[in-house]
Amino acid sequence: MEKILEVKGLKVNFKTQGGTVQAVRGVDFDLCAGETLAIVGESGSGKSVTSKAMMGLLASNGSIVGGSIRYNGKEITTMKEKEFEHLRGRDIAMIFQDPMTSLNPCMTIGHQISESMIKHQKLSRKQAREQTIELMRLVEIKDAEKRYKQYPHQFSGGMRQRIVTAAALACHPKILICDEPTTALDVTIQAQIIDLIKSLQKKLDIGIIFITHDLGVVANVADRVAVMYAGKIVEIGTADEVFYQPAHPYTWGLLASMPSMSDSKDELWSIPGSPPDLINPPKGDAFAPRNRFAMQIDFEEEPPMFRISDTHSAATWLLHEYAPKIQSPLAELRQRR
Amino acid sequence: MKKYILVRLLYMVIAIALIVSITFLLLQFMPGSPFNDLQLTPEQRVLLDEKYGLNDPIPVKYARYVSNLFHGELGTSFIFNNQDVSDMIAARMSSSVRVGLQALVCGSVIGVLLGIVAALKRNSFWDHLTTIIAVIGVSIPAFVIGSLMQYYFGVKMAILPVIYDKGNAVSTIMPTIALAFSVIATTAKYMRNELVDIINSDYILFARSKGLTGSEVIIKHAVRNALIPVVTILGPMTISLITGSTVVERIFSVPGLGNLLVTSIQNNDYFVILGEGLVFSLMFLSVVLVVDILYGLIDPRIRLAGGNHNE
């Protein structure tokens, strides 16, 4: 398949009063047309920062300090703002977490959806209006013609996320970054929005980067999954590989801490400890202090990515040929259930 | 919307009635009388009081004043040769309105621009300048700024006329600036804070993710929304213009309403004070009403709450 996005060794720093935060510390992944890559990880693992770096929308105190992001073979980290503006909305678009705040309260939704069409495709207002109404029908907003002129406060959260989706898709982008698009929604609405995004992906052949901390959602949407911890991808593979043959202790912990309907008797599993301070990232494997399988070397040297299969790799010394063979505790946990 | 405006007009009438009654009552407790001239003998004063009905009981005086009001008469001045109060006010309106409007327009335009620059270039020279102007404008009264300007620009450098002159536009510069200072300060501070909040909001990020240029995002999405709260402070700003004008007009000798108010209070010129109070409250209440209507027009969320259901 054709690779439309390649990220190599991406590093992002933020200057804060407490010091320089190394939010993303060398991230590699790629995305093919029409595929969905989920990036999972807890808050502060750098997943949102990675996505904002791809959009060129880092906060003013953040900057890309290393690595490359290539869109269709073209380097975008060094692009001038003017060039980037042509890319944003037209080739790469983004849906944000909270639909209640991501729409301008004082502008009609029709105007907000058509904005990027007028900008990128140089459509007249009338043409843009027709296309917008069509797009609103595509994202299943009823009475599109009437609702075109309404304001965001006249829509529910789920409807607003559909509007945001329509606005993001207005110019048929090749890549859609979804930054936790369902986190702020009710569970029933979540399913609707995910179904909508999946069906639009099929119709329009979009590559999707789906950022979330909800593993249930991941299982539902992702072709491939990247697990991020402390600014790095610690494991990446197809959804089946990551869910059924996870290799990194952090992935084990993540999967184990997902509550299941059947284990009502046990207490909720959680990973002990808290994520490291990224102003002074620890030596060795950042996850080592929370890892009960950590070895001496984990505290000394950072593990490289070990290849498990063509599509699956993980950064843990446990995969080294000299490492003791450890049975994933997940199997044991699953048996207990 | 019509109903809303009608209800608001009714409230205005009630407010005016209360203002007139309370001012009237307070004036009765004011020490002294309009006839304080030392050249007058006690007998002459008694005669004058008698002639103008100043010895009547308060309810009688009040009833007389209100019934005159309903006939459209604001009474006459005790001091200025029995002039009609309405004529006096009408004659002074133009100078006051001119200086006041100039101050309001210049002040809010400069304030908004300054606020925008300060918000876009946070912690820059312009941001600090805005903060300094805001602190000065709010904490130093207009008459101090006015007198300082008179001294430096009028006397020392002699580049601007010290005294207001109706026919000379240049002479309106200093009173305008003195009045505009607090307007600049308030609008700039409001604009800056509001804009900083909005620039950090999700919908600005989303607008940028659509590929709009930085200036398009600022103008279409940020500034428009930041202006909404600025419109609301137009009301309080009119108050500060009116109160500021009383003293500023005095020091620049502007033949305006503020100046007249000060003179009439000094002279216990009851009907002039009452008439001025009435005119000022009318001005203020109308501004508040216009602002509320404007607010609903700009912000669609308020439009619904205000009753103009456009669904």
XYZ file of C-alpha atoms in Angstrom:
648
model
C 0.000 0.000 0.000
C 1.000 3.543 -0.661
C 2.489 5.312 2.321
C 1.059 8.809 2.623
C 2.661 9.813 5.896
C 6.036 8.880 7.334
C 7.164 10.081 10.740
C 10.776 9.418 11.715
C 12.515 10.217 14.983
C 10.082 13.040 15.782
C 11.083 15.041 18.836
C 9.037 17.870 20.316
C 10.077 20.071 23.226
C 8.074 22.587 25.228
C 9.714 25.423 27.072
C 8.028 25.954 30.426
C 8.950 27.838 33.562
C 9.952 24.575 35.214
C 12.314 23.684 32.378
C 12.198 22.105 28.938
C 9.644 19.340 28.696
C 10.594 16.638 26.222
C 7.027 15.755 25.317
C 7.833 13.605 22.289
C 11.193 11.851 22.349
C 11.704 10.124 19.028
C 8.587 8.690 17.427
C 8.499 6.599 14.239
C 5.428 5.441 12.394
C 3.827 5.613 9.017
C 0.321 5.674 7.626
C -1.054 4.211 4.413
C -3.961 5.565 2.434
C -7.294 4.352 3.726
C -5.885 2.765 6.870
C -6.556 3.603 10.516
C -3.683 3.849 12.938
C -4.644 4.238 16.564
C -2.231 5.914 18.944
C -3.004 4.955 22.525
C -1.445 5.987 25.769
C -2.259 7.706 29.024
C -2.508 11.467 29.474
C 0.835 13.151 28.961
C 2.292 10.346 26.870
C 2.702 12.725 23.933
C -0.024 11.438 21.643
C -1.849 14.755 21.246
C 1.434 16.631 20.866
C 2.432 14.238 18.070
C -0.827 14.987 16.268
C -0.503 18.743 16.695
C 3.064 18.555 15.364
C 1.693 16.871 12.236
C -0.767 19.742 11.805
C 1.871 22.384 12.490
C -0.318 23.633 15.321
C 1.994 23.308 18.307
C 1.509 25.911 21.035
C 3.896 28.837 20.760
C 6.237 27.474 23.448
C 6.576 24.114 21.671
C 8.816 23.246 18.751
C 9.935 20.275 16.717
C 13.578 19.758 17.666
C 14.359 16.661 15.651
C 13.169 14.070 13.180
C 11.017 14.386 10.116
C 7.400 14.207 9.056
C 6.870 13.464 5.375
C 3.542 13.821 3.679
C 3.531 12.154 0.251
C 7.308 12.234 0.383
C 7.389 15.958 1.137
C 9.022 17.145 4.328
C 6.593 19.270 6.328
C 8.517 20.061 9.511
C 10.589 22.681 7.713
C 7.687 24.137 5.749
C 6.963 27.830 5.981
C 3.678 28.784 7.623
C 2.313 30.003 4.248
C 2.951 26.613 2.616
C 1.557 24.767 5.592
C -1.690 26.721 5.342
C -2.248 25.160 1.917
C -1.846 21.723 3.429
C -4.013 22.221 6.484
C -7.658 21.503 5.908
C -6.976 20.472 2.316
C -4.648 17.469 2.751
C -4.499 16.965 6.491
C -7.494 17.773 8.643
C -8.230 17.310 12.296
C -11.148 16.634 14.603
C -10.776 17.725 18.180
C -11.814 16.265 21.462
C -14.587 18.517 22.653
C -17.288 19.354 20.106
C -18.842 21.778 22.601
C -15.858 24.125 22.364
C -14.400 23.461 18.928
C -17.024 25.465 17.044
C -17.157 29.243 16.981
C -20.315 30.154 18.950
C -21.015 33.258 16.876
C -20.804 31.858 13.363
C -23.407 29.782 11.565
C -22.397 26.173 11.177
C -22.841 26.356 7.421
C -20.286 29.127 7.311
C -17.905 27.160 9.503
C -18.146 24.049 7.349
C -17.762 25.919 4.061
C -14.854 28.071 5.216
C -12.127 25.708 4.067
C -13.842 25.051 0.706
C -13.910 28.750 -0.041
C -10.315 28.987 1.107
C -8.780 25.993 -0.677
C -11.054 25.252 -3.594
C -11.845 28.892 -4.358
C -15.545 28.129 -4.579
C -18.123 30.870 -4.799
C -20.414 31.244 -1.820
C -23.261 29.614 -3.696
C -21.230 26.591 -4.786
C -19.813 26.246 -1.295
C -23.321 26.350 0.115
C -24.478 23.531 -2.149
C -21.472 21.395 -1.311
C -21.854 22.114 2.377
C -25.465 21.018 2.389
C -24.448 17.848 0.584
C -21.705 17.272 3.143
C -24.144 17.845 5.994
C -26.350 15.151 4.524
C -23.316 12.888 4.274
C -22.665 13.233 7.998
C -26.365 12.598 8.562
C -27.562 15.982 9.754
C -31.271 16.139 9.033
C -32.912 19.224 7.480
C -29.506 20.306 6.268
C -30.865 23.271 4.349
C -32.623 24.693 7.354
C -29.866 23.892 9.779
C -27.211 25.444 7.529
C -28.045 28.841 8.978
C -28.144 27.789 12.609
C -25.595 28.406 15.315
C -23.651 25.797 17.317
C -25.694 26.278 20.489
C -28.729 24.960 18.636
C -27.102 21.514 18.274
C -26.417 18.663 20.686
C -22.905 17.401 21.394
C -23.166 14.479 18.997
C -24.555 16.731 16.262
C -21.769 19.208 16.815
C -19.180 16.461 16.413
C -20.843 15.624 13.087
C -20.538 19.283 12.100
C -16.877 19.297 13.110
C -16.366 16.128 11.079
C -18.081 17.685 8.080
C -15.899 20.793 8.380
C -12.769 18.655 8.602
C -13.769 16.626 5.553
C -14.880 19.648 3.510
C -11.933 19.461 1.104
C -11.616 15.653 1.050
C -8.327 15.452 2.943
C -6.015 12.438 2.563
C -5.318 12.270 6.280
C -7.732 12.847 9.121
C -6.361 13.149 12.622
C -8.973 12.375 15.253
C -7.819 13.585 18.652
C -10.051 11.685 21.075
C -13.168 12.582 19.076
C -15.477 10.559 21.294
C -14.084 11.218 24.760
C -16.508 14.048 25.498
C -19.581 12.226 24.194
C -22.123 9.832 25.687
C -21.383 6.184 25.049
C -24.331 5.738 22.676
C -23.302 8.813 20.695
C -19.680 7.591 20.695
C -20.691 4.508 18.748
C -22.607 6.628 16.215
C -19.678 8.956 15.649
C -17.232 6.064 15.271
C -19.529 4.355 12.776
C -19.827 7.630 10.897
C -16.061 8.113 10.746
C -15.581 4.505 9.601
C -18.165 4.760 6.853
C -16.776 8.097 5.646
C -13.312 6.579 5.578
C -14.557 3.832 3.244
C -16.363 6.286 1.002
C -13.563 8.804 0.775
C -10.478 6.563 1.251
C -8.939 8.620 4.053
C -5.982 7.603 6.187
C -6.966 8.117 9.814
C -4.805 8.657 12.852
C -7.027 7.968 15.805
C -5.754 9.215 19.117
C -7.413 7.846 22.194
C -6.912 6.312 25.595
C -10.016 4.184 25.221
C -8.936 0.674 24.263
C -12.526 -0.339 23.568
C -12.684 2.293 20.834
C -9.314 1.164 19.465
C -10.471 -2.425 19.061
C -13.433 -1.082 17.136
C -11.674 1.204 14.655
C -7.984 0.456 14.288
C -6.130 -1.512 11.635
C -2.874 -0.883 13.447
C -2.114 0.299 16.972
C 0.812 2.277 18.348
C 1.219 2.363 22.125
C 2.899 5.494 23.457
C 4.565 5.926 26.803
C 6.550 8.935 28.030
C 6.931 10.460 24.575
C 7.886 7.268 22.750
C 6.155 4.504 20.892
C 6.827 1.390 22.952
C 4.907 -1.065 20.819
C 3.381 -0.951 17.368
C 1.606 -3.621 15.376
C -1.664 -4.648 13.825
C -4.634 -4.431 16.146
C -4.728 -8.224 16.475
C -1.042 -8.409 17.324
C -1.200 -5.716 19.956
C -4.393 -7.029 21.515
C -3.648 -10.769 21.375
C 0.157 -11.016 21.405
C 1.252 -7.888 23.266
C 4.971 -7.896 23.936
C 5.673 -4.796 25.999
C 5.036 -4.859 29.751
C 3.331 -1.475 29.474
C 0.892 -2.834 26.903
C 0.240 -5.742 29.257
C -0.542 -3.285 31.993
C -2.805 -1.225 29.747
C -4.761 -4.236 28.581
C -4.980 -5.645 32.087
C -6.329 -2.398 33.462
C -9.226 -2.434 30.998
C -12.228 -3.403 33.107
C -14.239 -6.296 31.821
C -17.876 -7.100 32.441
C -17.038 -10.503 33.882
C -14.644 -9.670 36.689
C -16.940 -8.176 39.237
C -15.269 -9.895 42.156
C -11.749 -8.547 41.687
C -10.661 -5.026 42.281
C -9.791 -2.900 39.270
C -6.274 -3.573 38.042
C -3.991 -0.612 37.591
C -0.361 -0.031 36.723
C 1.498 0.970 39.913
C 3.329 4.284 40.090
C 2.992 7.292 37.803
C 4.533 8.374 34.496
C 8.000 9.920 34.621
C 8.764 13.608 34.682
C 9.612 14.558 31.112
C 11.668 17.578 32.133
C 14.303 15.116 33.341
C 13.471 11.853 31.572
C 14.936 8.835 33.384
C 17.976 6.965 32.160
C 17.211 3.635 30.544
C 13.655 2.483 29.908
C 11.214 5.160 31.070
C 8.758 2.466 32.120
C 11.277 0.495 34.207
C 10.330 1.910 37.644
C 6.728 0.786 37.148
C 7.603 -2.500 35.500
C 7.671 -5.533 37.752
C 9.609 -7.447 35.120
C 12.307 -4.765 34.886
C 15.861 -6.036 34.685
C 19.127 -4.339 35.593
C 19.655 -3.197 32.009
C 16.266 -1.451 31.930
C 17.635 1.104 34.367
C 20.867 1.528 32.437
C 20.116 1.606 28.769
C 17.131 2.385 26.622
C 15.799 -0.642 24.762
C 15.748 -0.461 20.958
C 12.719 -1.520 18.907
C 12.786 -5.304 18.597
C 11.073 -6.738 15.555
C 8.618 -9.471 16.344
C 7.066 -9.786 12.902
C 6.951 -7.698 9.726
C 4.304 -5.504 11.222
C 4.885 -5.899 14.936
C 7.694 -4.498 17.073
C 8.187 -3.436 20.675
C 10.816 -1.593 22.687
C 11.588 -3.811 25.663
C 14.701 -5.687 26.694
C 12.512 -8.708 27.388
C 12.635 -9.412 23.672
C 16.427 -9.635 23.680
C 17.793 -13.110 23.023
C 19.504 -13.242 26.464
C 16.423 -12.129 28.362
C 14.523 -14.651 30.471
C 11.385 -15.856 28.773
C 8.453 -14.345 30.617
C 4.895 -15.445 30.162
C 2.664 -12.418 29.657
C 0.738 -11.939 32.888
C -2.317 -11.258 30.796
C -2.860 -14.937 30.162
C -2.805 -15.572 33.868
C -5.149 -12.649 34.466
C -7.521 -13.804 31.769
C -7.607 -17.266 33.301
C -8.494 -15.846 36.666
C -11.456 -14.139 35.090
C -38.103 41.405 20.203
C -40.783 44.110 19.999
C -42.266 42.954 23.246
C -38.830 42.895 24.811
C -38.153 46.497 23.791
C -41.583 47.617 25.029
C -40.984 46.051 28.419
C -37.582 47.676 28.577
C -39.121 51.074 27.714
C -41.593 50.638 30.527
C -38.749 49.946 32.939
C -37.052 53.079 31.665
C -40.123 55.180 32.491
C -40.204 53.732 36.007
C -36.496 54.390 36.451
C -36.854 57.991 35.289
C -39.785 58.551 37.677
C -37.726 57.233 40.575
C -34.672 59.254 39.616
C -36.663 62.495 39.350
C -38.432 61.909 42.674
C -35.287 60.975 44.594
C -33.264 63.863 43.143
C -36.101 66.234 43.954
C -36.265 65.037 47.535
C -32.505 65.201 48.018
C -32.410 68.746 46.704
C -34.887 69.789 49.378
C -32.373 68.763 52.023
C -29.583 70.736 50.411
C -28.442 73.592 52.687
C -28.789 77.149 51.441
C -31.049 78.581 48.807
C -30.644 79.946 45.270
C -30.724 83.431 46.723
C -27.456 83.439 48.585
C -26.211 86.691 47.179
C -24.772 88.709 50.048
C -26.088 91.950 48.560
C -29.662 90.787 49.119
C -31.309 91.912 52.325
C -33.186 89.306 54.457
C -36.468 90.962 53.468
C -35.675 90.660 49.785
C -34.823 86.972 50.277
C -38.153 86.277 51.974
C -39.934 88.032 49.111
C -38.020 86.030 46.501
C -38.670 82.735 48.321
C -42.338 83.666 48.453
C -42.426 84.592 44.759
C -40.875 81.298 43.604
C -42.898 79.204 46.058
C -39.831 77.949 47.874
C -41.619 78.034 51.238
C -44.413 75.710 50.112
C -44.523 72.227 51.653
C -42.467 69.610 49.786
C -45.465 67.628 48.415
C -46.938 70.791 46.894
C -43.624 71.707 45.267
C -43.215 68.136 44.032
C -46.707 68.028 42.537
C -46.122 71.336 40.816
C -42.816 70.146 39.332
C -44.247 66.868 38.080
C -47.275 68.504 36.515
C -44.939 70.935 34.725
C -42.889 67.988 33.535
C -45.961 66.443 31.960
C -46.448 69.691 30.088
C -42.915 69.392 28.827
C -41.551 72.158 31.032
C -38.406 71.737 33.035
C -38.873 74.967 34.929
C -36.734 78.090 34.871
C -33.355 78.999 36.260
C -33.214 81.073 39.446
C -29.875 82.484 38.557
C -29.769 83.168 34.838
C -32.567 85.654 34.283
C -35.427 83.194 34.403
C -34.128 81.311 31.388
C -35.969 78.139 30.479
C -34.045 75.120 31.721
C -34.836 73.223 28.515
C -33.405 76.066 26.430
C -30.288 76.174 28.586
C -29.759 72.443 28.210
C -30.448 72.490 24.484
C -27.933 75.283 23.990
C -25.218 73.362 25.797
C -25.973 69.954 24.360
C -23.955 70.319 21.154
C -20.587 71.051 22.782
C -20.991 68.235 25.276
C -22.161 65.720 22.731
C -19.359 66.687 20.387
C -16.586 66.240 22.929
C -18.250 63.168 24.429
C -18.748 61.418 21.111
C -15.240 62.248 19.976
C -13.899 60.776 23.192
C -16.082 57.681 22.908
C -15.217 56.985 19.273
C -11.486 57.763 19.485
C -11.225 56.052 22.842
C -12.899 52.825 21.842
C -11.156 52.582 18.466
C -7.726 53.194 19.989
C -8.572 50.936 22.927
C -9.697 48.065 20.712
C -6.635 48.333 18.473
C -4.299 48.546 21.441
C -6.015 45.548 23.039
C -5.656 43.497 19.854
C -1.967 44.284 19.490
C -1.359 43.561 23.168
C -3.139 40.210 22.945
C -1.363 39.135 19.776
C 2.069 40.155 21.020
C 1.871 39.176 24.628
C 4.680 40.421 26.887
C 5.915 42.738 24.146
C 6.419 46.493 24.377
C 2.817 47.078 23.220
C 1.425 44.732 25.825
C 3.272 46.528 28.611
C 2.257 49.912 27.180
C -1.379 48.822 27.230
C -1.101 47.746 30.843
C 0.491 51.066 31.777
C -2.198 53.058 29.944
C -4.886 50.939 31.545
C -3.546 51.538 35.039
C -3.102 55.273 34.417
C -6.492 55.622 32.744
C -8.347 53.898 35.532
C -6.499 55.339 38.500
C -5.820 58.954 37.489
C -8.955 61.117 37.216
C -9.610 62.812 33.894
C -9.187 66.309 35.350
C -5.630 65.573 36.491
C -4.717 64.344 33.021
C -6.509 67.385 31.598
C -4.641 69.900 33.758
C -1.288 68.222 33.105
C -1.937 68.413 29.374
C -2.977 72.050 29.673
C 0.282 72.806 31.434
C 2.602 70.929 29.063
C 0.909 71.210 25.672
C -0.953 74.437 26.275
C 1.412 76.547 28.344
C 4.944 75.106 28.129
C 4.988 73.964 24.520
C 2.087 76.169 23.467
C 1.032 73.850 20.664
C -2.612 73.405 21.645
C -5.164 75.969 22.828
C -5.838 75.736 26.554
C -9.460 76.792 26.308
C -12.238 75.185 24.302
C -13.550 77.254 21.442
C -16.610 76.103 19.557
C -15.390 77.247 16.150
C -11.903 75.772 16.493
C -11.646 71.998 16.065
C -8.051 71.931 17.358
C -9.234 73.247 20.702
C -11.350 70.116 21.195
C -8.288 67.844 21.082
C -7.237 68.164 24.710
C -10.666 67.777 26.348
C -11.288 64.816 24.050
C -8.052 63.109 25.066
C -8.637 63.817 28.741
C -12.057 62.176 28.531
C -10.941 59.390 26.200
C -8.207 58.169 28.530
C -10.490 56.105 30.726
C -12.325 54.795 27.653
C -9.037 53.683 26.082
C -7.988 52.080 29.342
C -11.172 50.090 29.843
C -11.634 48.934 26.261
C -7.978 48.013 25.801
C -7.909 45.949 28.979
C -11.184 44.198 28.167
C -10.204 43.561 24.581
C -6.819 42.160 25.513
C -8.052 39.773 28.191
C -10.976 38.577 26.124
C -8.832 38.037 23.048
C -6.158 36.144 24.983
C -8.844 33.761 26.247
C -10.279 33.300 22.786
C -6.918 32.788 21.081
C -6.299 29.860 23.408
C -9.706 28.342 22.749
C -10.423 25.169 20.830
C -12.376 26.822 18.067
C -9.426 28.989 17.112
C -7.269 25.868 16.856
C -9.986 24.249 14.779
C -10.244 27.301 12.527
C -6.490 27.169 12.017
C -6.670 23.448 11.263
C -8.936 24.323 8.337
C -6.031 26.169 6.763
C -7.121 29.757 7.363
C -4.253 32.206 7.604
C -3.315 33.659 10.952
C -4.893 37.020 10.197
C -8.090 35.452 8.830
C -8.477 33.483 12.040
C -7.863 36.558 14.169
C -10.243 38.826 12.262
C -13.078 36.413 11.460
C -13.067 34.239 14.528
C -11.275 35.972 17.375
C -11.789 39.738 17.208
C -15.483 39.544 16.439
C -16.138 37.356 19.428
C -13.887 39.413 21.673
C -15.840 42.561 20.790
C -19.033 41.229 22.372
C -18.078 41.915 25.996
C -16.515 45.203 24.932
C -19.917 46.306 23.647
C -21.415 45.626 27.055
C -19.061 48.025 28.803
C -20.265 50.861 26.570
C -22.909 51.448 29.262
C -20.537 51.906 32.188
C -18.269 53.897 29.882
C -20.998 56.424 29.188
C -21.286 56.940 32.930
C -17.603 57.636 33.209
C -17.851 60.014 30.263
C -20.740 61.893 31.883
C -19.114 62.132 35.294
C -15.753 62.860 33.712
C -17.296 65.590 31.593
C -18.504 67.572 34.618
C -14.963 68.323 35.695
C -13.187 68.189 32.350
C -15.635 70.678 30.824
C -15.009 72.896 33.797
C -11.237 73.051 33.417
C -11.345 73.492 29.640
C -14.255 75.956 29.871
C -16.365 73.880 27.538
C -19.852 75.459 27.533
C -21.448 72.054 28.014
C -23.823 70.141 30.233
C -21.169 69.049 32.714
C -20.000 72.589 33.211
C -23.589 73.787 33.669
C -24.249 71.057 36.236
C -21.312 72.157 38.371
C -22.391 75.809 38.202
C -25.993 75.012 39.019
C -25.037 72.877 42.011
C -22.822 75.648 43.340
C -25.739 78.090 42.994
C -28.491 75.788 44.316
C -30.210 76.290 40.988
C -32.729 73.525 41.681
C -34.549 73.204 38.403
C -31.359 73.226 36.388
C -29.938 70.416 38.552
C -33.145 68.438 38.170
C -33.271 69.011 34.424
C -29.669 67.952 34.003
C -30.239 64.851 36.109
C -33.167 63.974 33.915
C -31.174 64.438 30.698
C -28.162 62.462 31.975
C -30.334 59.559 33.151
C -32.184 59.538 29.840
C -28.882 59.411 27.978
C -27.562 56.619 30.157
C -30.715 54.514 30.046
C -30.933 54.833 26.260
C -27.310 53.756 25.878
C -27.959 50.726 28.075
C -31.021 49.812 26.033
C -29.178 50.215 22.729
C -26.281 48.141 24.073
C -28.624 45.348 25.122
C -30.270 45.301 21.716
C -26.858 45.400 19.990
C -25.609 42.605 22.207
C -28.455 40.398 21.100
C -27.745 41.199 17.471
C -24.068 40.274 17.730
C -24.319 37.196 19.905
C -26.747 34.577 18.595
C -26.903 32.841 21.974
C -28.357 35.936 23.630
C -30.754 36.527 20.751
C -32.624 33.381 21.726
C -32.720 34.213 25.400
C -33.909 37.721 24.565
C -37.023 36.337 22.933
C -36.209 36.793 19.249
C -36.560 33.145 18.418
C -35.263 32.649 14.915
C -35.937 28.951 14.653
